[in-house]
Short mmCIF file of C-alpha atoms in Angstrom, two decimals:
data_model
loop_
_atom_site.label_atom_id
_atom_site.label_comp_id
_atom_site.label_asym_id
_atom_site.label_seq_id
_atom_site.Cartn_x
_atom_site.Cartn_y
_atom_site.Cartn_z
CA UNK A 1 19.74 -12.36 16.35
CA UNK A 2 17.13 -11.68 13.30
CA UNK A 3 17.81 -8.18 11.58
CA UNK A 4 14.67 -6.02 12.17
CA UNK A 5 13.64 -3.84 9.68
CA UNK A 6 11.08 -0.90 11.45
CA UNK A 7 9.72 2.20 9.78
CA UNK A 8 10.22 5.83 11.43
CA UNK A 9 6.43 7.43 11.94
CA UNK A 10 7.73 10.82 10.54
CA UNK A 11 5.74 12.91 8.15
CA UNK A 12 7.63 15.68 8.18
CA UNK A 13 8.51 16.85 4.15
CA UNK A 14 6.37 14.50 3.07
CA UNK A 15 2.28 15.38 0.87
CA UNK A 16 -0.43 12.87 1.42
CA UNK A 17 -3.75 12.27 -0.09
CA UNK A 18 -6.75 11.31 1.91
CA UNK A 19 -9.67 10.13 0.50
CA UNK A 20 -12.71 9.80 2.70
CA UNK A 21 -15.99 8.33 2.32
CA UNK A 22 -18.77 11.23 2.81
CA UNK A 23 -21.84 7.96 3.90
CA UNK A 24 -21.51 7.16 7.23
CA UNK A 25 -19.78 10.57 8.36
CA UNK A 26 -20.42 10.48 11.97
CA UNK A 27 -17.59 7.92 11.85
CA UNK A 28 -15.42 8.68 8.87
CA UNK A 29 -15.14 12.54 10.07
CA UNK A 30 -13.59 11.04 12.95
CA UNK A 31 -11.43 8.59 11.35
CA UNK A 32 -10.63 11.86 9.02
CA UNK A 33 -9.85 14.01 12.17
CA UNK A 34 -7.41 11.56 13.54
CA UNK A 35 -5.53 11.03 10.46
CA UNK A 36 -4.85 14.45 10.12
CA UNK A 37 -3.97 15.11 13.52
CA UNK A 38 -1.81 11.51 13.85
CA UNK A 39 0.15 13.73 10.33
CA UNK A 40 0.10 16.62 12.07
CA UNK A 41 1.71 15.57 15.40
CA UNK A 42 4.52 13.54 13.26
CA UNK A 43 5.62 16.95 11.02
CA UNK A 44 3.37 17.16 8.54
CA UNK A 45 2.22 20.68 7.49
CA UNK A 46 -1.69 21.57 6.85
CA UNK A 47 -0.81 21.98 3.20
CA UNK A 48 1.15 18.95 2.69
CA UNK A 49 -2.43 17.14 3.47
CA UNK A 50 -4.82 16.70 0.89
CA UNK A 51 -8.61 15.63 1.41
CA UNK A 52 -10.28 14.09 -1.03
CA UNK A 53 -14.13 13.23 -0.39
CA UNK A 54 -15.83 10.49 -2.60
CA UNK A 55 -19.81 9.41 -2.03
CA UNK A 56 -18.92 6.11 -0.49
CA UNK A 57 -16.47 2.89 0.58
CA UNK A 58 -16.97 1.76 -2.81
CA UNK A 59 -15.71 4.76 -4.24
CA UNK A 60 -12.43 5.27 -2.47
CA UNK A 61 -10.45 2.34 -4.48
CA UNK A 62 -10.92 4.42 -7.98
CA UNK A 63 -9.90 7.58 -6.01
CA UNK A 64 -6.86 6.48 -4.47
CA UNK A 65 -5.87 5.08 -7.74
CA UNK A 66 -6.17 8.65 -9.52
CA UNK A 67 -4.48 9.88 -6.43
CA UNK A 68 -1.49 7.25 -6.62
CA UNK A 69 -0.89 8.36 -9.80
CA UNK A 70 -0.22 11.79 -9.94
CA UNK A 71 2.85 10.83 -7.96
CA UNK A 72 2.50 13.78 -5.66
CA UNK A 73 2.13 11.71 -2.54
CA UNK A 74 4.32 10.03 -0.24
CA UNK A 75 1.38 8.07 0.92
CA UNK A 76 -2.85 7.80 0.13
CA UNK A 77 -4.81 7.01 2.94
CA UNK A 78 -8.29 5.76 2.70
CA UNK A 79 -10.89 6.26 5.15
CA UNK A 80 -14.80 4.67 5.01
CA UNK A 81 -17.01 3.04 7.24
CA UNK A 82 -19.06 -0.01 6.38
CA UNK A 83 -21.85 -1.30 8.01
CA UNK A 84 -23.74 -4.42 7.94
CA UNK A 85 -27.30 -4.48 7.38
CA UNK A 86 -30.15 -6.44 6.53
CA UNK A 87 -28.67 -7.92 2.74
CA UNK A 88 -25.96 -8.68 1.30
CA UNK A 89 -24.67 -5.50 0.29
CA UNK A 90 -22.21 -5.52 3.21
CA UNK A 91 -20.26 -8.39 2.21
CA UNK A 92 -19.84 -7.33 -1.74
CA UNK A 93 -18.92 -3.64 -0.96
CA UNK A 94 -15.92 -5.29 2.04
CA UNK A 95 -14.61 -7.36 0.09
CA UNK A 96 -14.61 -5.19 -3.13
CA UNK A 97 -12.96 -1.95 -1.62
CA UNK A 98 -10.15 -4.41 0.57
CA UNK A 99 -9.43 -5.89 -2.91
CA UNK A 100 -8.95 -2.20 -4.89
CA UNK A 101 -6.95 -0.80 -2.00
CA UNK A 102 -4.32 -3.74 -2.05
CA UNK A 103 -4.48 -3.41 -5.78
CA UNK A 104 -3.76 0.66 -6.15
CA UNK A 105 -1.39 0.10 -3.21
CA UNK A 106 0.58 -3.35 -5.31
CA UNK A 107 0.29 -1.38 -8.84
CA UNK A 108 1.37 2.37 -7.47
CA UNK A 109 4.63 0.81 -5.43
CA UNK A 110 3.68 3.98 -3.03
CA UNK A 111 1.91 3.23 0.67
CA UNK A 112 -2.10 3.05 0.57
CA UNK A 113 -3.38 2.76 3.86
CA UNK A 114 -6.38 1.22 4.58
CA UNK A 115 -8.86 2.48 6.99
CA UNK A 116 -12.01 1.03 6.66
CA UNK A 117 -14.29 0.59 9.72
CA UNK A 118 -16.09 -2.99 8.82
CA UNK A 119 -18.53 -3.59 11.68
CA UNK A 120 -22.29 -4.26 12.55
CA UNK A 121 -24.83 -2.48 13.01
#
């Protein structure tokens, strides 16, 4: 039989960083809401959570990077919402914020968690 590795969902002693995109609120407060409670209900404490808010998705990457490296966090998680439209824009702003969370999550060696909502309109 394989040996399994599994991580334990608890929160409790632990600080984390959120950083949530402010355009397209009516989904990131949400996605905000149930990251705090989802903390919450695994032992976090209200002041062990930190809530960043940046303008948009694009934003987040640079954010969680500053956030990384104060190396007060056991964990940044990063919250947007992108929506396709009409142009283009969709695609570049994806693809650009996937690539910066990996980064700040390869370079920082702490857990970046990436919650971006990628859907259309």
């Amino acid at each position: 039989m394989p040996k399994v590795l599994e991580a334990n969902l608890l929160a409790e002693g632990k600080k984390f960083a959120l950083v949530v995109s402010r355009f397209n609120d009516f989904i990131t407060n949400r996605l905000k809401e149930g990251a705090v409670d989802g903390l919450l209900r695994f032992g976090a404490r209200d002041e062990d959570i930190e809530i960043v808010k940046v303008p948009g998705a694009f934003e987040i990457p640079l954010l969680a990077k500053k956030m990384a490296a104060t190396g007060r966090y056991s964990a940044v998680i990063c919250l947007g919402a992108v929506i396709r439209g009409a142009t283009p824009h969709f695609d570049y702003v994806s693809a650009e914020v996937s690539k910066g969370i990996a980064m700040v999550s390869l370079d920082s060696g702490i857990p970046v968690i990436f919650g971006i909502v990628t859907t259309d309109t």
